[in-house]
GROMACS .gro file of C-alpha atoms in nm:
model
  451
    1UNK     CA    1   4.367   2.350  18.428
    2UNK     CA    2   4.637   2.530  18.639
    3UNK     CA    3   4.770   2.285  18.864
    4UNK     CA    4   4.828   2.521  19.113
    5UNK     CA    5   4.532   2.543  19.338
    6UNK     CA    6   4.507   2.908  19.249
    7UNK     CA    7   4.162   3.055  19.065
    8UNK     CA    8   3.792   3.054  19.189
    9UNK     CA    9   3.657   2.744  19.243
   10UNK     CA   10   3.319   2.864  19.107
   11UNK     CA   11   3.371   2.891  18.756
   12UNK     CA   12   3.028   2.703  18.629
   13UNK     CA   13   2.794   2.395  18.772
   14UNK     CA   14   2.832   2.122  18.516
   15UNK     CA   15   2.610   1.888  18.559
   16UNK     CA   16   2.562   1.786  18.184
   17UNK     CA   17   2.769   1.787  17.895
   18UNK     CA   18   2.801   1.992  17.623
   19UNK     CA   19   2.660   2.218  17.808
   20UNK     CA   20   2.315   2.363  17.635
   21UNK     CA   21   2.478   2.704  17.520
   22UNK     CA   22   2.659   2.493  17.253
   23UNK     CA   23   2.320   2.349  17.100
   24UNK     CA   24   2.291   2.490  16.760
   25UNK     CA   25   2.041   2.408  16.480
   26UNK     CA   26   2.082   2.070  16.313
   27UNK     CA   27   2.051   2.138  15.944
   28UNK     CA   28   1.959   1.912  15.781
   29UNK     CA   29   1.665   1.835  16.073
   30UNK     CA   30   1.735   1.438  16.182
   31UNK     CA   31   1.435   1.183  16.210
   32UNK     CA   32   1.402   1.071  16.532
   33UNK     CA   33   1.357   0.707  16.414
   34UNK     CA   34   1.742   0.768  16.299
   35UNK     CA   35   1.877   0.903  16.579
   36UNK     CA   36   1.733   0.615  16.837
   37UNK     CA   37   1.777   0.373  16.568
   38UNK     CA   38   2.122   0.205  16.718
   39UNK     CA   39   2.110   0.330  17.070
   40UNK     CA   40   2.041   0.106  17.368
   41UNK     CA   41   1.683   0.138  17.498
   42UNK     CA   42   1.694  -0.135  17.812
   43UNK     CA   43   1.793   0.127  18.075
   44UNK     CA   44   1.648   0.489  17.934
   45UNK     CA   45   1.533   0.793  18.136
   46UNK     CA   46   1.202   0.943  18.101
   47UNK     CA   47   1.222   1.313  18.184
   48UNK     CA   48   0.944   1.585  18.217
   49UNK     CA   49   1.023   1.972  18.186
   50UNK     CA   50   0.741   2.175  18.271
   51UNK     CA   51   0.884   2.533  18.223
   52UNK     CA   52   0.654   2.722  18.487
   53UNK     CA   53   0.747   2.860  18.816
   54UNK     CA   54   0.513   3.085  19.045
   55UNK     CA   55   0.823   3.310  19.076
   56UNK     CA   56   1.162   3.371  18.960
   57UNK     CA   57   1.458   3.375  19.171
   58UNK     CA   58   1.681   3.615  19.219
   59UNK     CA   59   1.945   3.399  19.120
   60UNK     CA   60   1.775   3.134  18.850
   61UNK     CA   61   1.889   3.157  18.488
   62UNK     CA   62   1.660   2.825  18.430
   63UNK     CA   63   1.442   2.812  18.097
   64UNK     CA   64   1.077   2.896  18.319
   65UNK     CA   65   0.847   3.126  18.304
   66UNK     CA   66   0.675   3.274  18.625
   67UNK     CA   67   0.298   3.336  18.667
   68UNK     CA   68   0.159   3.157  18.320
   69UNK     CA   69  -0.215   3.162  18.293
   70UNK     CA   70  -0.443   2.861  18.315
   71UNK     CA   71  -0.473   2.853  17.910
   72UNK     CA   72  -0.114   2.867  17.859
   73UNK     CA   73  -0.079   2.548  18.070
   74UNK     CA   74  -0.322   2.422  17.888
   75UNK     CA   75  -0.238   2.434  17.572
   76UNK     CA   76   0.142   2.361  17.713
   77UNK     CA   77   0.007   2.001  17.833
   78UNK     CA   78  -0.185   1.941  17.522
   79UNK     CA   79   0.166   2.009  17.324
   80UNK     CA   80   0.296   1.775  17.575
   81UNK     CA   81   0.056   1.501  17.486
   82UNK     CA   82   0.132   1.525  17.122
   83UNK     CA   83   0.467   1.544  17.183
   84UNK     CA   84   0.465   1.176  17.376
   85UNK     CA   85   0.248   0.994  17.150
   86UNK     CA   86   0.527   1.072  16.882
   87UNK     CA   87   0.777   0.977  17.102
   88UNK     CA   88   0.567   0.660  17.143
   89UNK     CA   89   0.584   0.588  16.814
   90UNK     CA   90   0.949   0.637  16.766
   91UNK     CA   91   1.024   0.397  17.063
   92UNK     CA   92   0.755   0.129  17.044
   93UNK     CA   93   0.527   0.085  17.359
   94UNK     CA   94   0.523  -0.110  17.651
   95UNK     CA   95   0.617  -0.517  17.620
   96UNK     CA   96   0.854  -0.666  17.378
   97UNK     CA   97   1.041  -0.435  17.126
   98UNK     CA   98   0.919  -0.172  17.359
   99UNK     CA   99   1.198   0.083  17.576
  100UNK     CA  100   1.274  -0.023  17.943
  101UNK     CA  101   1.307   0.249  18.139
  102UNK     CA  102   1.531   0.280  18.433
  103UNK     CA  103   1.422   0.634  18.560
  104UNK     CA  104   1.171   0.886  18.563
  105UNK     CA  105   1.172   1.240  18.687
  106UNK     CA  106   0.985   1.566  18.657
  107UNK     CA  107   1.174   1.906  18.705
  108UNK     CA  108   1.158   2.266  18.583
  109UNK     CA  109   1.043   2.498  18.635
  110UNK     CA  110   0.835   2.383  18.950
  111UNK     CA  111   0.642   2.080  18.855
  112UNK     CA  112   0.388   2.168  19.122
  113UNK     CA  113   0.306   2.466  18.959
  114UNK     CA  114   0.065   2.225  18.803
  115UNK     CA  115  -0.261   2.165  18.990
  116UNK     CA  116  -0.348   1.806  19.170
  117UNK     CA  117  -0.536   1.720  18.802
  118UNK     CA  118  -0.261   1.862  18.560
  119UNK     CA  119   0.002   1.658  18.762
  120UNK     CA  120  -0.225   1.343  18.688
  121UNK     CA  121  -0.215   1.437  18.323
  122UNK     CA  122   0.167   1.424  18.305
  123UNK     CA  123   0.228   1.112  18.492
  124UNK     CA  124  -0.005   0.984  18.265
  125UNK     CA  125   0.184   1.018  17.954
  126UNK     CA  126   0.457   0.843  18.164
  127UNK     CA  127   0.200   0.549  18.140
  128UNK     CA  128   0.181   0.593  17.801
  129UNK     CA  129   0.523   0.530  17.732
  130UNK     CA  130   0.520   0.193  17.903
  131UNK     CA  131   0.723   0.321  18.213
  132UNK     CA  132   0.556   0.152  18.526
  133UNK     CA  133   0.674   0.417  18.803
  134UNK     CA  134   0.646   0.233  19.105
  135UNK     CA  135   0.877   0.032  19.005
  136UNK     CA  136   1.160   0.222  18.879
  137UNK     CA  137   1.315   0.543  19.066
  138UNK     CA  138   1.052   0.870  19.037
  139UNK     CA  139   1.185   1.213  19.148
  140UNK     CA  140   1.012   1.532  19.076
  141UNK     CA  141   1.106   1.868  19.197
  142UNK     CA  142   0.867   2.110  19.412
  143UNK     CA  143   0.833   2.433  19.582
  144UNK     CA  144   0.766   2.527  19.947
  145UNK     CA  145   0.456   2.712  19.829
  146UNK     CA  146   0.341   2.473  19.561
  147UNK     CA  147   0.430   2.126  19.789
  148UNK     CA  148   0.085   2.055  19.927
  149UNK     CA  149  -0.090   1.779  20.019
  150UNK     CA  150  -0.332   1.668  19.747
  151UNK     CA  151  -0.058   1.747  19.485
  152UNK     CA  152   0.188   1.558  19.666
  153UNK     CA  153  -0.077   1.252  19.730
  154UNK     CA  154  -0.114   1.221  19.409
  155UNK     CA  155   0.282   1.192  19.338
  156UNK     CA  156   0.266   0.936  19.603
  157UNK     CA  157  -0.014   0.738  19.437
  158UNK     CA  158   0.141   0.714  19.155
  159UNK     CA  159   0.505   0.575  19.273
  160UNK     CA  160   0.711   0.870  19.295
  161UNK     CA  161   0.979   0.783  19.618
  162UNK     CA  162   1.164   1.108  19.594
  163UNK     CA  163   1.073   1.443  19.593
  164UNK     CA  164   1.299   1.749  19.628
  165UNK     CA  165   1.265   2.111  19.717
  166UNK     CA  166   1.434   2.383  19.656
  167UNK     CA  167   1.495   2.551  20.060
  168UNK     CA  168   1.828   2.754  20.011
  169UNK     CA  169   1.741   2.913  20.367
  170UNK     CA  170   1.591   2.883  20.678
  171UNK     CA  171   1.608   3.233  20.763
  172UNK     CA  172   1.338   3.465  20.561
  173UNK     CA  173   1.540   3.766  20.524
  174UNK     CA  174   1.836   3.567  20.322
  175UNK     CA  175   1.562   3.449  20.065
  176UNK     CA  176   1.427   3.809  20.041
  177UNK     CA  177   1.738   3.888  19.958
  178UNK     CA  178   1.753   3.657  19.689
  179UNK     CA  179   1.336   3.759  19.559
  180UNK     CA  180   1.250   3.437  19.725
  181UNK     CA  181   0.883   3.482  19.848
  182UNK     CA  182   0.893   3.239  20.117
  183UNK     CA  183   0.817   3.140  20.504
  184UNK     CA  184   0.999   2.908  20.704
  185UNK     CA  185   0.658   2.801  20.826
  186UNK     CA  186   0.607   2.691  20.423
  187UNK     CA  187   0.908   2.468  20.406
  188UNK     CA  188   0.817   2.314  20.764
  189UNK     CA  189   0.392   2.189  20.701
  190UNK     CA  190   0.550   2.066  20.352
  191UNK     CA  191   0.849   1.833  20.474
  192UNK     CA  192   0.577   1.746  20.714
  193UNK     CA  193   0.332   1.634  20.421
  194UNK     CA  194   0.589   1.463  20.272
  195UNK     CA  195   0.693   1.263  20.596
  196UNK     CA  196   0.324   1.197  20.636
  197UNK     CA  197   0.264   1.063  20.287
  198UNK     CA  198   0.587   0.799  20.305
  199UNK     CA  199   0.805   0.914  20.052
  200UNK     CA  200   1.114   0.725  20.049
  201UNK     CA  201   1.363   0.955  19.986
  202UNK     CA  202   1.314   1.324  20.079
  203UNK     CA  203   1.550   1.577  19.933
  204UNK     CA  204   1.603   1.935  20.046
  205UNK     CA  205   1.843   2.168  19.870
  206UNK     CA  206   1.997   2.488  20.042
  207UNK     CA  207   2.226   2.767  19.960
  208UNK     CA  208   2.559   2.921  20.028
  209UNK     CA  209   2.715   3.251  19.972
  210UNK     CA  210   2.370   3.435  20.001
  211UNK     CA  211   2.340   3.862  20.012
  212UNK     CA  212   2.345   3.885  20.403
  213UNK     CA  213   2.433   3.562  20.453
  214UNK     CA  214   2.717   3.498  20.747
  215UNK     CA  215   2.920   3.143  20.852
  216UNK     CA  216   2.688   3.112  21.188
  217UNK     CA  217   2.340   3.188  20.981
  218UNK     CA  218   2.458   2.931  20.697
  219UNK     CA  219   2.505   2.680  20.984
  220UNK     CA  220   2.205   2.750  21.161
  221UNK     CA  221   1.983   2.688  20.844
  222UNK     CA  222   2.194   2.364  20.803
  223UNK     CA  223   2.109   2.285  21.154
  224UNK     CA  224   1.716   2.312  21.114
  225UNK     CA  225   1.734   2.151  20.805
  226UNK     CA  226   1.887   1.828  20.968
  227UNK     CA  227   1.612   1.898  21.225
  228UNK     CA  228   1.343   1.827  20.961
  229UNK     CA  229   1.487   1.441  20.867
  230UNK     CA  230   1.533   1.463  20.551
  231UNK     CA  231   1.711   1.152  20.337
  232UNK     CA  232   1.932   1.413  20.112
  233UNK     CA  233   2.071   1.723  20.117
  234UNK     CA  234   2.217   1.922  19.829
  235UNK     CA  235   2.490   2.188  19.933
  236UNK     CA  236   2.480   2.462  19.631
  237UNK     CA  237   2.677   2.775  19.603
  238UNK     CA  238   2.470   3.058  19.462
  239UNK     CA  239   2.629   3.180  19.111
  240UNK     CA  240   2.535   3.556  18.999
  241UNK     CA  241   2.484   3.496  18.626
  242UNK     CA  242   2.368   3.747  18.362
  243UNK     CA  243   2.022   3.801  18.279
  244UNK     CA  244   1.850   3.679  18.621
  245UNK     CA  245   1.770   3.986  18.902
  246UNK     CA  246   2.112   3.958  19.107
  247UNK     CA  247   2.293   3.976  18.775
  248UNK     CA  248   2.291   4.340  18.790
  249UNK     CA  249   2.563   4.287  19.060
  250UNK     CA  250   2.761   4.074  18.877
  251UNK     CA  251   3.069   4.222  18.951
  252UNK     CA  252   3.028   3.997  19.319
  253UNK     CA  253   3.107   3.716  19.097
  254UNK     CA  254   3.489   3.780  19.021
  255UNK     CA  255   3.524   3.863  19.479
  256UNK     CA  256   3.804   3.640  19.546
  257UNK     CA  257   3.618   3.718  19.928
  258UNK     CA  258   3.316   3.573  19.797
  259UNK     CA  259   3.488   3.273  19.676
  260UNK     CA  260   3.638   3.240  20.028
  261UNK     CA  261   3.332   3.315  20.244
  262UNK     CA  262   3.132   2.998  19.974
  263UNK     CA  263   3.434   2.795  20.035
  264UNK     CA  264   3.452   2.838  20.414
  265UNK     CA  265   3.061   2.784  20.416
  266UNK     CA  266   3.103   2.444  20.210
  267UNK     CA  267   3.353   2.306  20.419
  268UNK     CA  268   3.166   2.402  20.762
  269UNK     CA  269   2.882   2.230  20.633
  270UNK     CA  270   3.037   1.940  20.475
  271UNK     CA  271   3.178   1.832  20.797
  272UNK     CA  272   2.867   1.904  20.958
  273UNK     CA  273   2.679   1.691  20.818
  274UNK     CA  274   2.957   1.373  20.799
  275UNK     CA  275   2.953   1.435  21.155
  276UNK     CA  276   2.552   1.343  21.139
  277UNK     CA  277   2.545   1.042  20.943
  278UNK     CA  278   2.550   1.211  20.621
  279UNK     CA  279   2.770   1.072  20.335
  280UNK     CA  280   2.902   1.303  20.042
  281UNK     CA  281   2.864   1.177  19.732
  282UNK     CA  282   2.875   1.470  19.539
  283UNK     CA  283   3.010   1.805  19.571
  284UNK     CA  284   2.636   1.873  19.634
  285UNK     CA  285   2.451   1.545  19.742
  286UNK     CA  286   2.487   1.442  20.068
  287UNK     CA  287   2.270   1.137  20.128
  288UNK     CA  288   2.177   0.982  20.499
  289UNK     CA  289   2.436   0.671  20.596
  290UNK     CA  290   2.160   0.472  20.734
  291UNK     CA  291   1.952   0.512  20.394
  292UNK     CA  292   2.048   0.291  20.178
  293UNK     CA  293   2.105   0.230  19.810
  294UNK     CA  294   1.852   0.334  19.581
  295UNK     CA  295   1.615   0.052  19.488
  296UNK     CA  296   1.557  -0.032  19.096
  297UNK     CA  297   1.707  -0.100  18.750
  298UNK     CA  298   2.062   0.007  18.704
  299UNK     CA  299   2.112   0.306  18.514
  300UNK     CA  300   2.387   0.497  18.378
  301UNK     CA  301   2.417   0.853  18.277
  302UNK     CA  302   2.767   0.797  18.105
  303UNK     CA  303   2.592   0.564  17.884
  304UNK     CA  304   2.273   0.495  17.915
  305UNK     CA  305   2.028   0.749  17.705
  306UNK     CA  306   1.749   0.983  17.837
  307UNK     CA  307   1.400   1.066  17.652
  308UNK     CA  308   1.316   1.453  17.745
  309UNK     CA  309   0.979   1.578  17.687
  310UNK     CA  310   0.867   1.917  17.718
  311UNK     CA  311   1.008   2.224  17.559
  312UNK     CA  312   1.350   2.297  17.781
  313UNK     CA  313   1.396   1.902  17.812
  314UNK     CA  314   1.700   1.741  17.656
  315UNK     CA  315   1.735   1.417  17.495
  316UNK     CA  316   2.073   1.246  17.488
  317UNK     CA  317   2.172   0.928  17.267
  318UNK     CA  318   2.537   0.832  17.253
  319UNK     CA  319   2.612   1.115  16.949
  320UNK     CA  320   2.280   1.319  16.903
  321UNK     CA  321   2.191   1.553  17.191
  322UNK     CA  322   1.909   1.741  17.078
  323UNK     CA  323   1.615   1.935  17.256
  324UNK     CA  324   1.433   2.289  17.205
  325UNK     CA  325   1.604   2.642  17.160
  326UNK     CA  326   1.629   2.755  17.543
  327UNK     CA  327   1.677   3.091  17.658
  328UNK     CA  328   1.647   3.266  18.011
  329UNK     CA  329   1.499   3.643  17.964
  330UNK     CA  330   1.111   3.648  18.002
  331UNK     CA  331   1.055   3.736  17.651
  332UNK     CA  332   1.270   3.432  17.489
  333UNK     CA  333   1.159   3.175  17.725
  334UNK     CA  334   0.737   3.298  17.618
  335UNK     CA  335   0.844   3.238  17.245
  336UNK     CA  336   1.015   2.928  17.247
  337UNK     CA  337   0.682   2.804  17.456
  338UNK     CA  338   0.444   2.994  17.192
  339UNK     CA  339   0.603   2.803  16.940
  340UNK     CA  340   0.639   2.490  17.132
  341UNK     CA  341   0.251   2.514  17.183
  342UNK     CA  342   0.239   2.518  16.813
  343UNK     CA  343   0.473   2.251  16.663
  344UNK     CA  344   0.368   1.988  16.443
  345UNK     CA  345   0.353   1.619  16.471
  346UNK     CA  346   0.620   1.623  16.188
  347UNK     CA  347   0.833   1.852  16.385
  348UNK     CA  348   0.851   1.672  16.738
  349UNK     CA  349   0.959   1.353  16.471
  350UNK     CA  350   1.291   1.531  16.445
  351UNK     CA  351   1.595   1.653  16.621
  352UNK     CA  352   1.664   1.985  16.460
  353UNK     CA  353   1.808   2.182  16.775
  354UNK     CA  354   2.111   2.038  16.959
  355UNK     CA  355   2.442   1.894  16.906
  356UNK     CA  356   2.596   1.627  16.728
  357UNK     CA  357   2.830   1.448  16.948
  358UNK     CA  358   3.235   1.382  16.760
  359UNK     CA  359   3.450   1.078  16.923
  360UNK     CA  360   3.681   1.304  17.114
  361UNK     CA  361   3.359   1.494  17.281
  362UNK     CA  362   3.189   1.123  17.328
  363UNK     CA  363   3.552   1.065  17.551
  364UNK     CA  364   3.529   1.384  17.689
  365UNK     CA  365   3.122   1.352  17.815
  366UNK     CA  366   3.224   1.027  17.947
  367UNK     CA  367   3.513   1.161  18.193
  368UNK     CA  368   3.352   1.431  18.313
  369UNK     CA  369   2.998   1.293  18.452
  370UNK     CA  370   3.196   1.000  18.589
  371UNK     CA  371   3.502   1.189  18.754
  372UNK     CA  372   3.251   1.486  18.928
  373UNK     CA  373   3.053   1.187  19.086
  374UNK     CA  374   3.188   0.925  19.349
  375UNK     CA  375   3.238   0.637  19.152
  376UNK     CA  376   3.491   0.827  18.902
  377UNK     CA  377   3.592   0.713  18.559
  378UNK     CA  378   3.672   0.338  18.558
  379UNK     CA  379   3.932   0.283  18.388
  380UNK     CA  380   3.832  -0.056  18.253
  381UNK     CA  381   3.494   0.053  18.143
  382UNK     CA  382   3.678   0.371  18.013
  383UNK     CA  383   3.935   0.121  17.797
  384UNK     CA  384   3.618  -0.109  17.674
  385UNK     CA  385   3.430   0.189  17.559
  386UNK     CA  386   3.650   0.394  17.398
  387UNK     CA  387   4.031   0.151  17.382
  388UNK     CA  388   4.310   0.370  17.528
  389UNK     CA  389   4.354   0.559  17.871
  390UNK     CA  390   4.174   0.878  17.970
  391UNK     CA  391   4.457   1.055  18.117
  392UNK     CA  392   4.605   1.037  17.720
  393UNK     CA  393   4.318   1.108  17.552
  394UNK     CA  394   4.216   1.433  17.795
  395UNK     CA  395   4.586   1.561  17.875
  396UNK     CA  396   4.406   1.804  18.166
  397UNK     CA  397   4.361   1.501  18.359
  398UNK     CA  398   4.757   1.486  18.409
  399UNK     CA  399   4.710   1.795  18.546
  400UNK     CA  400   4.428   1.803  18.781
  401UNK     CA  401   4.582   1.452  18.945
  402UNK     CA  402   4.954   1.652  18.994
  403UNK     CA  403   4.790   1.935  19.191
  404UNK     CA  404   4.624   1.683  19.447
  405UNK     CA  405   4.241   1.686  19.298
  406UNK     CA  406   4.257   1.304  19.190
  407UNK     CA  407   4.410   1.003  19.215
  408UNK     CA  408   4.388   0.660  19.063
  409UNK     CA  409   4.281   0.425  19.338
  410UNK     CA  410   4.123   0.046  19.332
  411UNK     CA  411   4.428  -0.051  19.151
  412UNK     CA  412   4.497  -0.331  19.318
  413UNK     CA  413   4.117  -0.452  19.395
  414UNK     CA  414   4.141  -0.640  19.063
  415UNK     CA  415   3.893  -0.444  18.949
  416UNK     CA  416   4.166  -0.242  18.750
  417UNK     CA  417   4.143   0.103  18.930
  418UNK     CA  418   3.960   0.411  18.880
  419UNK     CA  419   4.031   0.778  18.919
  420UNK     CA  420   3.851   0.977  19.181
  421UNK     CA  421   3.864   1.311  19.290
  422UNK     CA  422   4.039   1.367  19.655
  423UNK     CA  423   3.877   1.569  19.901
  424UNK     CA  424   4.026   1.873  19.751
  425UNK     CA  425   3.934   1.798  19.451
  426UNK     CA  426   3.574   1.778  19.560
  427UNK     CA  427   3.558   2.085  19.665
  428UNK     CA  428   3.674   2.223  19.310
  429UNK     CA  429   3.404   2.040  19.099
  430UNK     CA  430   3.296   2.370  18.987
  431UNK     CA  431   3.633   2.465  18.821
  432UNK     CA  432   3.749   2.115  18.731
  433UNK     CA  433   3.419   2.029  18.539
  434UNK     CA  434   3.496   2.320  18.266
  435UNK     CA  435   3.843   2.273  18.262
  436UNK     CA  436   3.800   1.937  18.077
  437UNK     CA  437   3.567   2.087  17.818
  438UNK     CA  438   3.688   2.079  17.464
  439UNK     CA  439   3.777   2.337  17.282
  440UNK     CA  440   3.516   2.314  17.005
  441UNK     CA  441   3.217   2.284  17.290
  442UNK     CA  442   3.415   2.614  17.450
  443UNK     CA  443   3.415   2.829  17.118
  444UNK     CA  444   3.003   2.711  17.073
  445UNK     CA  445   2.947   2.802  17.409
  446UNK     CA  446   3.112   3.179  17.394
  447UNK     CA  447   2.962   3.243  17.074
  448UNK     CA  448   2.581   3.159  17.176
  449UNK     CA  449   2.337   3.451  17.190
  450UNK     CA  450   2.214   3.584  17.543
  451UNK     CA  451   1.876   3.534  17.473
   0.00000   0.00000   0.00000
């Protein structure tokens, strides 16, 4: 990375890594029962992808497909059933010798695509796996048309404490502009459901840089957001990627006046909401002081694996990431569920689309989830895990800390110090994140097919 603080700060969201453009086939195919053989199962992650929406975004380049008919979901949750009982086989069920899970969440897609019924299906292949939800962290994601109240009863019922919606805007005419069908009045009666049902932790995300969009607009939909009392909010900057509807203006991307305007927006809003009891624990997440810690088992996404079901779902073990082929055009995201619909017992028994993990991307995966989030990358647990220092064994570290983005702090807690990202550098997640990909995950990634 140049340490200079020169270039857009809105290179790419990583919020996994490699980043699913480098999954390739796995040739040979790997069982399943090898590739969860040796990993840890006391703290896993149960994740749902259900890869329906009622509408694309202007802006999404997720794997989803809008408007699917009632037999198409059908046949989507009976491949989902199959798919879980083999998973319960690989993983044992509930009680000794069985997985413990730590988390469980259901995105997309819009999980609430699903009707009241078809939601009770999924969270009952949850059961299945011996994951009791209420007593573990539930999240699943939702929509301010598809948020209503018997759908979101039943998420209750069953122990989900978070649920979060996409918002991006207050104002109607910013999410036309983004082919957003959506009234403010929508977003309003759900958050009002959702207060009315108890969830724990509501989450609302909204979004910056918008066609139309101004400073004093941004703010005012930040305003009337706070007005609504929600436990999170998630600050995004909208990307203009290829293949989605605003990627025919992709141009807007390389504005070094866009990247100012997003920049100016983040910052307004970032001190907003510190100003209103909100701490920032993310370049995105901002999570209400008085709230709390999250109740329930400790989990780790540096090290602890994650069970994805559903085609678009990824699965992640310390060296095997492996999931379905994913694309984002209409046409590639119908196949890939066509021929999820039709895969075989034999074939959900195997990891044959992903990528197999080397020790210096193991390093790698490990410094970037912990450095983009608030705890950073320990440098003791960094040392136990892999022996050495991170700033040797990723060079770009040296870097990013001499231009201001990090610094080692804790150093002297006797807890041997950690390195965090500075204020500045929190703002930059976006451009730090790639800069510490590896070269071999970089060369994947430019090479994969727009599909």
């Amino acid at each position: 990375m140049n340490t200079a603080q020169s270039g857009s700060p809105y290179e790419a969201y990583l919020y996994s890594y490699p980043h699913k453009t480098a999954y390739r086939a796995i040739s040979p195919a790997i069982p399943l029962a090898d590739v969860w053989a040796a990993e840890k199962r006391d703290a896993l992650s149960l994740y749902v992808h259900v890869p329906f929406c009622e509408q694309r975004c202007g802006f999404c380049n997720l794997f989803t497909s809008a408007g699917a008919t009632a037999g198409n979901v059908r046949a989507w949750l009976d491949a989902l059933g199959r798919q879980a009982r083999v998973m319960r086989g690989v993983l044992g069920g509930s009680g000794a010798g069985g997985p413990g899970w730590a988390r469980f969440a259901i995105g997309g897609g819009t999980p609430t695509f699903l009707s009241a019924s078809e939601l009770e299906e999924v969270l009952g292949l949850a059961a299945l796996l011996g994951a009791r939800l209420p007593e573990i962290p539930c999240s699943v994601e939702t929509s301010p048309e598809t948020a209503t109240p018997d759908r979101l009863s039943v998420l209750r019922d069953h122990g989900i404490d978070r649920v979060s919606m996409g918002v991006q805007s207050l104002v109607d005419a910013e999410n036309a502009g983004i082919h957003r069908r959506q009234a403010r009045g929508q977003v309003e009666a759900a958050v009002g459901a959702m207060h009315a049902l108890g969830f724990p932790t509501i989450n609302l995300d909204l979004m910056y840089g918008l066609p139309g969009q101004t400073l004093e607009t941004w703010l005012g939909s930040v305003r009337d957001t706070l007005a609504l009392c929600p436990t999170e909010i998630y600050l995004y900057p909208l990307y203009v990627r290829p293949l989605t509807v605003l990627g025919r203006h992709a141009g807007q991307a390389e504005d070094p006046a866009w990247d100012a305007l997003r920049l100016e927006m983040y910052r307004a809003a970032r001190d907003l909401l510190q100003s209103e009891g909100f701490d920032q624990r993310s370049m995105r997440m901002f999570r209400r002081r008085d709230a709390g810690a999250v109740p329930g088992p400790i989990y780790s996404c540096q090290s602890d694996g994650m069970v994805g079901l559903g085609c678009g779902a990824r699965s992640y073990t310390g060296t095997v990431h492996y999931a379905s082929a994913y694309a984002t055009g209409a046409k590639g995201v119908r196949s890939i569920i066509d021929s999820y619909i039709q895969r075989t017992d034999a074939a959900h028994a195997t990891a044959d689309w992903g990528c197999v993990l080397d020790a210096a991307d193991q390093r790698r995966r490990f410094a970037i989830l912990s450095i983009l989030s608030e705890e950073g990358i320990s440098l003791p647990d960094y040392a136990a895990r892999f022996g050495g220092d991170p700033r040797g064994d990723l060079p770009e570290l040296r870097g990013i800390i001499a231009a201001g983005f990090a610094e080692e702090r804790g150093a002297d807690s006797g807890e041997g110090g950690a390195i965090r990202l500075t204020a500045a550098g929190l703002e930059r997640c976006d451009q730090i994140g790639p800069a510490l990909r590896s070269a071999r995950i970089i060369g994947l990634m430019r090479e994969a097919p727009a599909l």
